[in-house]
Amino acid sequence: VYEGRIHVYNSACLTFFAPSNLSGIHGMHCEYIHSCPMWRNAGPCFDCVFIVTDPQVEGMSGLDVAHVLCFFSFKYQGILYSCAVIHWFDHVRDGPDPATGMWVVRPGYLRCNI
């Protein structure tokens, strides 16, 4: 039974190397992922993210899409665990849509969770 504190966050900041002119002088780039029940007094803002699920495959075939519902962290036995609660999306087909050239996803549901 865990009896410690759990800290909830409305956003996470990611800093990563992206070698292009758009990323700045040294290629470092910063992005925020939001998971806010109230964003600027205008309603919720829960961002979607790409997650590398197969690093051996290039492009969207190696990525999955998820909706970030919550960021939280806790410390257990002296180790800090940074976590996210997400809702997975499923690819509709194995490639991009022929008409638009874009990958189509839909919210994923397991039979036991419907």
mmCIF file with all atom_site columns, C-alpha atoms in Angstrom:
data_model
loop_
_atom_site.group_PDB
_atom_site.id
_atom_site.type_symbol
_atom_site.label_atom_id
_atom_site.label_alt_id
_atom_site.label_comp_id
_atom_site.label_asym_id
_atom_site.label_entity_id
_atom_site.label_seq_id
_atom_site.pdbx_PDB_ins_code
_atom_site.Cartn_x
_atom_site.Cartn_y
_atom_site.Cartn_z
_atom_site.occupancy
_atom_site.B_iso_or_equiv
_atom_site.pdbx_formal_charge
_atom_site.auth_seq_id
_atom_site.auth_comp_id
_atom_site.auth_asym_id
_atom_site.auth_atom_id
_atom_site.pdbx_PDB_model_num
ATOM 1   C CA . VAL A 1 1   ? 0.000   0.000  0.000   1.00 0.00 ? 1   VAL A CA 1
ATOM 2   C CA . TYR A 1 2   ? 1.433   3.358  -1.069  1.00 0.00 ? 2   TYR A CA 1
ATOM 3   C CA . GLU A 1 3   ? 0.869   6.115  1.493   1.00 0.00 ? 3   GLU A CA 1
ATOM 4   C CA . GLY A 1 4   ? 3.105   8.868  0.107   1.00 0.00 ? 4   GLY A CA 1
ATOM 5   C CA . ARG A 1 5   ? 2.260   12.025 -1.814  1.00 0.00 ? 5   ARG A CA 1
ATOM 6   C CA . ILE A 1 6   ? 1.247   12.061 -5.459  1.00 0.00 ? 6   ILE A CA 1
ATOM 7   C CA . HIS A 1 7   ? 1.929   15.297 -7.362  1.00 0.00 ? 7   HIS A CA 1
ATOM 8   C CA . VAL A 1 8   ? -0.306  16.163 -10.336 1.00 0.00 ? 8   VAL A CA 1
ATOM 9   C CA . TYR A 1 9   ? 0.935   18.485 -13.114 1.00 0.00 ? 9   TYR A CA 1
ATOM 10  C CA . ASN A 1 10  ? -0.952  20.365 -15.843 1.00 0.00 ? 10  ASN A CA 1
ATOM 11  C CA . SER A 1 11  ? 1.903   20.261 -18.348 1.00 0.00 ? 11  SER A CA 1
ATOM 12  C CA . ALA A 1 12  ? 5.258   18.736 -19.135 1.00 0.00 ? 12  ALA A CA 1
ATOM 13  C CA . CYS A 1 13  ? 8.145   20.465 -20.893 1.00 0.00 ? 13  CYS A CA 1
ATOM 14  C CA . LEU A 1 14  ? 10.232  18.447 -23.324 1.00 0.00 ? 14  LEU A CA 1
ATOM 15  C CA . THR A 1 15  ? 13.604  19.601 -24.589 1.00 0.00 ? 15  THR A CA 1
ATOM 16  C CA . PHE A 1 16  ? 15.048  17.682 -27.515 1.00 0.00 ? 16  PHE A CA 1
ATOM 17  C CA . PHE A 1 17  ? 17.504  17.920 -30.384 1.00 0.00 ? 17  PHE A CA 1
ATOM 18  C CA . ALA A 1 18  ? 15.887  18.641 -33.757 1.00 0.00 ? 18  ALA A CA 1
ATOM 19  C CA . PRO A 1 19  ? 18.538  19.632 -36.330 1.00 0.00 ? 19  PRO A CA 1
ATOM 20  C CA . SER A 1 20  ? 16.708  22.097 -38.544 1.00 0.00 ? 20  SER A CA 1
ATOM 21  C CA . ASN A 1 21  ? 16.619  25.852 -39.054 1.00 0.00 ? 21  ASN A CA 1
ATOM 22  C CA . LEU A 1 22  ? 13.206  26.046 -37.370 1.00 0.00 ? 22  LEU A CA 1
ATOM 23  C CA . SER A 1 23  ? 14.631  24.697 -34.110 1.00 0.00 ? 23  SER A CA 1
ATOM 24  C CA . GLY A 1 24  ? 17.075  27.491 -33.427 1.00 0.00 ? 24  GLY A CA 1
ATOM 25  C CA . ILE A 1 25  ? 20.776  28.044 -33.638 1.00 0.00 ? 25  ILE A CA 1
ATOM 26  C CA . HIS A 1 26  ? 21.947  24.782 -32.047 1.00 0.00 ? 26  HIS A CA 1
ATOM 27  C CA . GLY A 1 27  ? 19.018  22.493 -32.912 1.00 0.00 ? 27  GLY A CA 1
ATOM 28  C CA . MET A 1 28  ? 17.585  22.392 -29.393 1.00 0.00 ? 28  MET A CA 1
ATOM 29  C CA . HIS A 1 29  ? 13.812  22.677 -29.264 1.00 0.00 ? 29  HIS A CA 1
ATOM 30  C CA . CYS A 1 30  ? 11.317  22.935 -26.399 1.00 0.00 ? 30  CYS A CA 1
ATOM 31  C CA . GLU A 1 31  ? 7.671   21.851 -26.498 1.00 0.00 ? 31  GLU A CA 1
ATOM 32  C CA . TYR A 1 32  ? 4.964   21.791 -23.836 1.00 0.00 ? 32  TYR A CA 1
ATOM 33  C CA . ILE A 1 33  ? 2.396   19.014 -23.579 1.00 0.00 ? 33  ILE A CA 1
ATOM 34  C CA . HIS A 1 34  ? -0.758  20.148 -21.806 1.00 0.00 ? 34  HIS A CA 1
ATOM 35  C CA . SER A 1 35  ? -3.127  18.156 -19.657 1.00 0.00 ? 35  SER A CA 1
ATOM 36  C CA . CYS A 1 36  ? -5.312  20.835 -18.087 1.00 0.00 ? 36  CYS A CA 1
ATOM 37  C CA . PRO A 1 37  ? -8.887  20.510 -16.852 1.00 0.00 ? 37  PRO A CA 1
ATOM 38  C CA . MET A 1 38  ? -9.227  24.278 -17.405 1.00 0.00 ? 38  MET A CA 1
ATOM 39  C CA . TRP A 1 39  ? -7.096  26.093 -20.012 1.00 0.00 ? 39  TRP A CA 1
ATOM 40  C CA . ARG A 1 40  ? -7.162  29.908 -19.835 1.00 0.00 ? 40  ARG A CA 1
ATOM 41  C CA . ASN A 1 41  ? -10.714 29.810 -18.414 1.00 0.00 ? 41  ASN A CA 1
ATOM 42  C CA . ALA A 1 42  ? -11.990 28.437 -21.724 1.00 0.00 ? 42  ALA A CA 1
ATOM 43  C CA . GLY A 1 43  ? -12.317 24.710 -21.046 1.00 0.00 ? 43  GLY A CA 1
ATOM 44  C CA . PRO A 1 44  ? -10.051 21.679 -20.945 1.00 0.00 ? 44  PRO A CA 1
ATOM 45  C CA . CYS A 1 45  ? -6.894  21.152 -22.996 1.00 0.00 ? 45  CYS A CA 1
ATOM 46  C CA . PHE A 1 46  ? -5.620  17.583 -23.284 1.00 0.00 ? 46  PHE A CA 1
ATOM 47  C CA . ASP A 1 47  ? -2.924  17.259 -25.954 1.00 0.00 ? 47  ASP A CA 1
ATOM 48  C CA . CYS A 1 48  ? -2.219  14.251 -28.140 1.00 0.00 ? 48  CYS A CA 1
ATOM 49  C CA . VAL A 1 49  ? 1.293   12.831 -28.486 1.00 0.00 ? 49  VAL A CA 1
ATOM 50  C CA . PHE A 1 50  ? 3.247   10.465 -30.717 1.00 0.00 ? 50  PHE A CA 1
ATOM 51  C CA . ILE A 1 51  ? 4.897   7.592  -28.839 1.00 0.00 ? 51  ILE A CA 1
ATOM 52  C CA . VAL A 1 52  ? 7.665   5.485  -30.364 1.00 0.00 ? 52  VAL A CA 1
ATOM 53  C CA . THR A 1 53  ? 6.455   1.898  -29.940 1.00 0.00 ? 53  THR A CA 1
ATOM 54  C CA . ASP A 1 54  ? 8.762   0.240  -32.483 1.00 0.00 ? 54  ASP A CA 1
ATOM 55  C CA . PRO A 1 55  ? 12.127  2.000  -32.925 1.00 0.00 ? 55  PRO A CA 1
ATOM 56  C CA . GLN A 1 56  ? 13.118  -0.447 -35.684 1.00 0.00 ? 56  GLN A CA 1
ATOM 57  C CA . VAL A 1 57  ? 10.380  0.858  -38.016 1.00 0.00 ? 57  VAL A CA 1
ATOM 58  C CA . GLU A 1 58  ? 10.521  4.289  -39.676 1.00 0.00 ? 58  GLU A CA 1
ATOM 59  C CA . GLY A 1 59  ? 7.675   6.782  -39.830 1.00 0.00 ? 59  GLY A CA 1
ATOM 60  C CA . MET A 1 60  ? 4.140   6.340  -38.535 1.00 0.00 ? 60  MET A CA 1
ATOM 61  C CA . SER A 1 61  ? 4.401   2.550  -38.636 1.00 0.00 ? 61  SER A CA 1
ATOM 62  C CA . GLY A 1 62  ? 6.713   2.775  -35.608 1.00 0.00 ? 62  GLY A CA 1
ATOM 63  C CA . LEU A 1 63  ? 4.601   5.356  -33.782 1.00 0.00 ? 63  LEU A CA 1
ATOM 64  C CA . ASP A 1 64  ? 1.343   5.232  -31.874 1.00 0.00 ? 64  ASP A CA 1
ATOM 65  C CA . VAL A 1 65  ? -0.892  8.138  -30.897 1.00 0.00 ? 65  VAL A CA 1
ATOM 66  C CA . ALA A 1 66  ? -2.176  8.820  -27.386 1.00 0.00 ? 66  ALA A CA 1
ATOM 67  C CA . HIS A 1 67  ? -4.316  11.427 -25.648 1.00 0.00 ? 67  HIS A CA 1
ATOM 68  C CA . VAL A 1 68  ? -2.677  12.682 -22.414 1.00 0.00 ? 68  VAL A CA 1
ATOM 69  C CA . LEU A 1 69  ? -5.193  12.718 -19.567 1.00 0.00 ? 69  LEU A CA 1
ATOM 70  C CA . CYS A 1 70  ? -2.913  13.418 -16.593 1.00 0.00 ? 70  CYS A CA 1
ATOM 71  C CA . PHE A 1 71  ? 0.723   13.886 -15.587 1.00 0.00 ? 71  PHE A CA 1
ATOM 72  C CA . PHE A 1 72  ? 1.747   12.823 -12.095 1.00 0.00 ? 72  PHE A CA 1
ATOM 73  C CA . SER A 1 73  ? 4.784   11.827 -10.083 1.00 0.00 ? 73  SER A CA 1
ATOM 74  C CA . PHE A 1 74  ? 5.533   10.047 -6.854  1.00 0.00 ? 74  PHE A CA 1
ATOM 75  C CA . LYS A 1 75  ? 8.557   8.921  -4.901  1.00 0.00 ? 75  LYS A CA 1
ATOM 76  C CA . TYR A 1 76  ? 8.871   5.292  -3.841  1.00 0.00 ? 76  TYR A CA 1
ATOM 77  C CA . GLN A 1 77  ? 11.865  3.931  -1.932  1.00 0.00 ? 77  GLN A CA 1
ATOM 78  C CA . GLY A 1 78  ? 13.829  7.091  -2.790  1.00 0.00 ? 78  GLY A CA 1
ATOM 79  C CA . ILE A 1 79  ? 13.210  6.879  -6.552  1.00 0.00 ? 79  ILE A CA 1
ATOM 80  C CA . LEU A 1 80  ? 11.119  9.550  -8.317  1.00 0.00 ? 80  LEU A CA 1
ATOM 81  C CA . TYR A 1 81  ? 8.672   8.136  -10.881 1.00 0.00 ? 81  TYR A CA 1
ATOM 82  C CA . SER A 1 82  ? 7.305   10.564 -13.494 1.00 0.00 ? 82  SER A CA 1
ATOM 83  C CA . CYS A 1 83  ? 4.147   9.154  -15.096 1.00 0.00 ? 83  CYS A CA 1
ATOM 84  C CA . ALA A 1 84  ? 1.298   9.940  -17.473 1.00 0.00 ? 84  ALA A CA 1
ATOM 85  C CA . VAL A 1 85  ? -2.204  8.548  -17.796 1.00 0.00 ? 85  VAL A CA 1
ATOM 86  C CA . ILE A 1 86  ? -3.031  8.223  -21.488 1.00 0.00 ? 86  ILE A CA 1
ATOM 87  C CA . HIS A 1 87  ? -5.775  6.967  -23.761 1.00 0.00 ? 87  HIS A CA 1
ATOM 88  C CA . TRP A 1 88  ? -4.378  5.077  -26.762 1.00 0.00 ? 88  TRP A CA 1
ATOM 89  C CA . PHE A 1 89  ? -5.560  5.564  -30.329 1.00 0.00 ? 89  PHE A CA 1
ATOM 90  C CA . ASP A 1 90  ? -5.616  2.764  -32.910 1.00 0.00 ? 90  ASP A CA 1
ATOM 91  C CA . HIS A 1 91  ? -4.531  3.098  -36.545 1.00 0.00 ? 91  HIS A CA 1
ATOM 92  C CA . VAL A 1 92  ? -7.555  2.632  -38.824 1.00 0.00 ? 92  VAL A CA 1
ATOM 93  C CA . ARG A 1 93  ? -5.416  0.959  -41.533 1.00 0.00 ? 93  ARG A CA 1
ATOM 94  C CA . ASP A 1 94  ? -1.802  -0.071 -42.098 1.00 0.00 ? 94  ASP A CA 1
ATOM 95  C CA . GLY A 1 95  ? -0.979  2.979  -44.182 1.00 0.00 ? 95  GLY A CA 1
ATOM 96  C CA . PRO A 1 96  ? -2.106  6.518  -44.915 1.00 0.00 ? 96  PRO A CA 1
ATOM 97  C CA . ASP A 1 97  ? -5.541  7.277  -46.304 1.00 0.00 ? 97  ASP A CA 1
ATOM 98  C CA . PRO A 1 98  ? -5.406  7.081  -50.111 1.00 0.00 ? 98  PRO A CA 1
ATOM 99  C CA . ALA A 1 99  ? -7.503  10.240 -50.581 1.00 0.00 ? 99  ALA A CA 1
ATOM 100 C CA . THR A 1 100 ? -5.757  12.535 -48.074 1.00 0.00 ? 100 THR A CA 1
ATOM 101 C CA . GLY A 1 101 ? -2.332  10.938 -47.625 1.00 0.00 ? 101 GLY A CA 1
ATOM 102 C CA . MET A 1 102 ? -2.800  11.250 -43.858 1.00 0.00 ? 102 MET A CA 1
ATOM 103 C CA . TRP A 1 103 ? -2.849  8.477  -41.271 1.00 0.00 ? 103 TRP A CA 1
ATOM 104 C CA . VAL A 1 104 ? -6.268  8.019  -39.685 1.00 0.00 ? 104 VAL A CA 1
ATOM 105 C CA . VAL A 1 105 ? -6.633  7.027  -36.035 1.00 0.00 ? 105 VAL A CA 1
ATOM 106 C CA . ARG A 1 106 ? -9.571  6.377  -33.724 1.00 0.00 ? 106 ARG A CA 1
ATOM 107 C CA . PRO A 1 107 ? -9.824  6.034  -29.935 1.00 0.00 ? 107 PRO A CA 1
ATOM 108 C CA . GLY A 1 108 ? -8.782  2.553  -28.871 1.00 0.00 ? 108 GLY A CA 1
ATOM 109 C CA . TYR A 1 109 ? -11.032 0.457  -26.689 1.00 0.00 ? 109 TYR A CA 1
ATOM 110 C CA . LEU A 1 110 ? -10.563 -3.004 -25.293 1.00 0.00 ? 110 LEU A CA 1
ATOM 111 C CA . ARG A 1 111 ? -13.661 -5.200 -25.186 1.00 0.00 ? 111 ARG A CA 1
ATOM 112 C CA . CYS A 1 112 ? -13.575 -5.325 -21.406 1.00 0.00 ? 112 CYS A CA 1
ATOM 113 C CA . ASN A 1 113 ? -13.451 -1.493 -21.190 1.00 0.00 ? 113 ASN A CA 1
ATOM 114 C CA . ILE A 1 114 ? -16.365 -0.590 -23.476 1.00 0.00 ? 114 ILE A CA 1
#
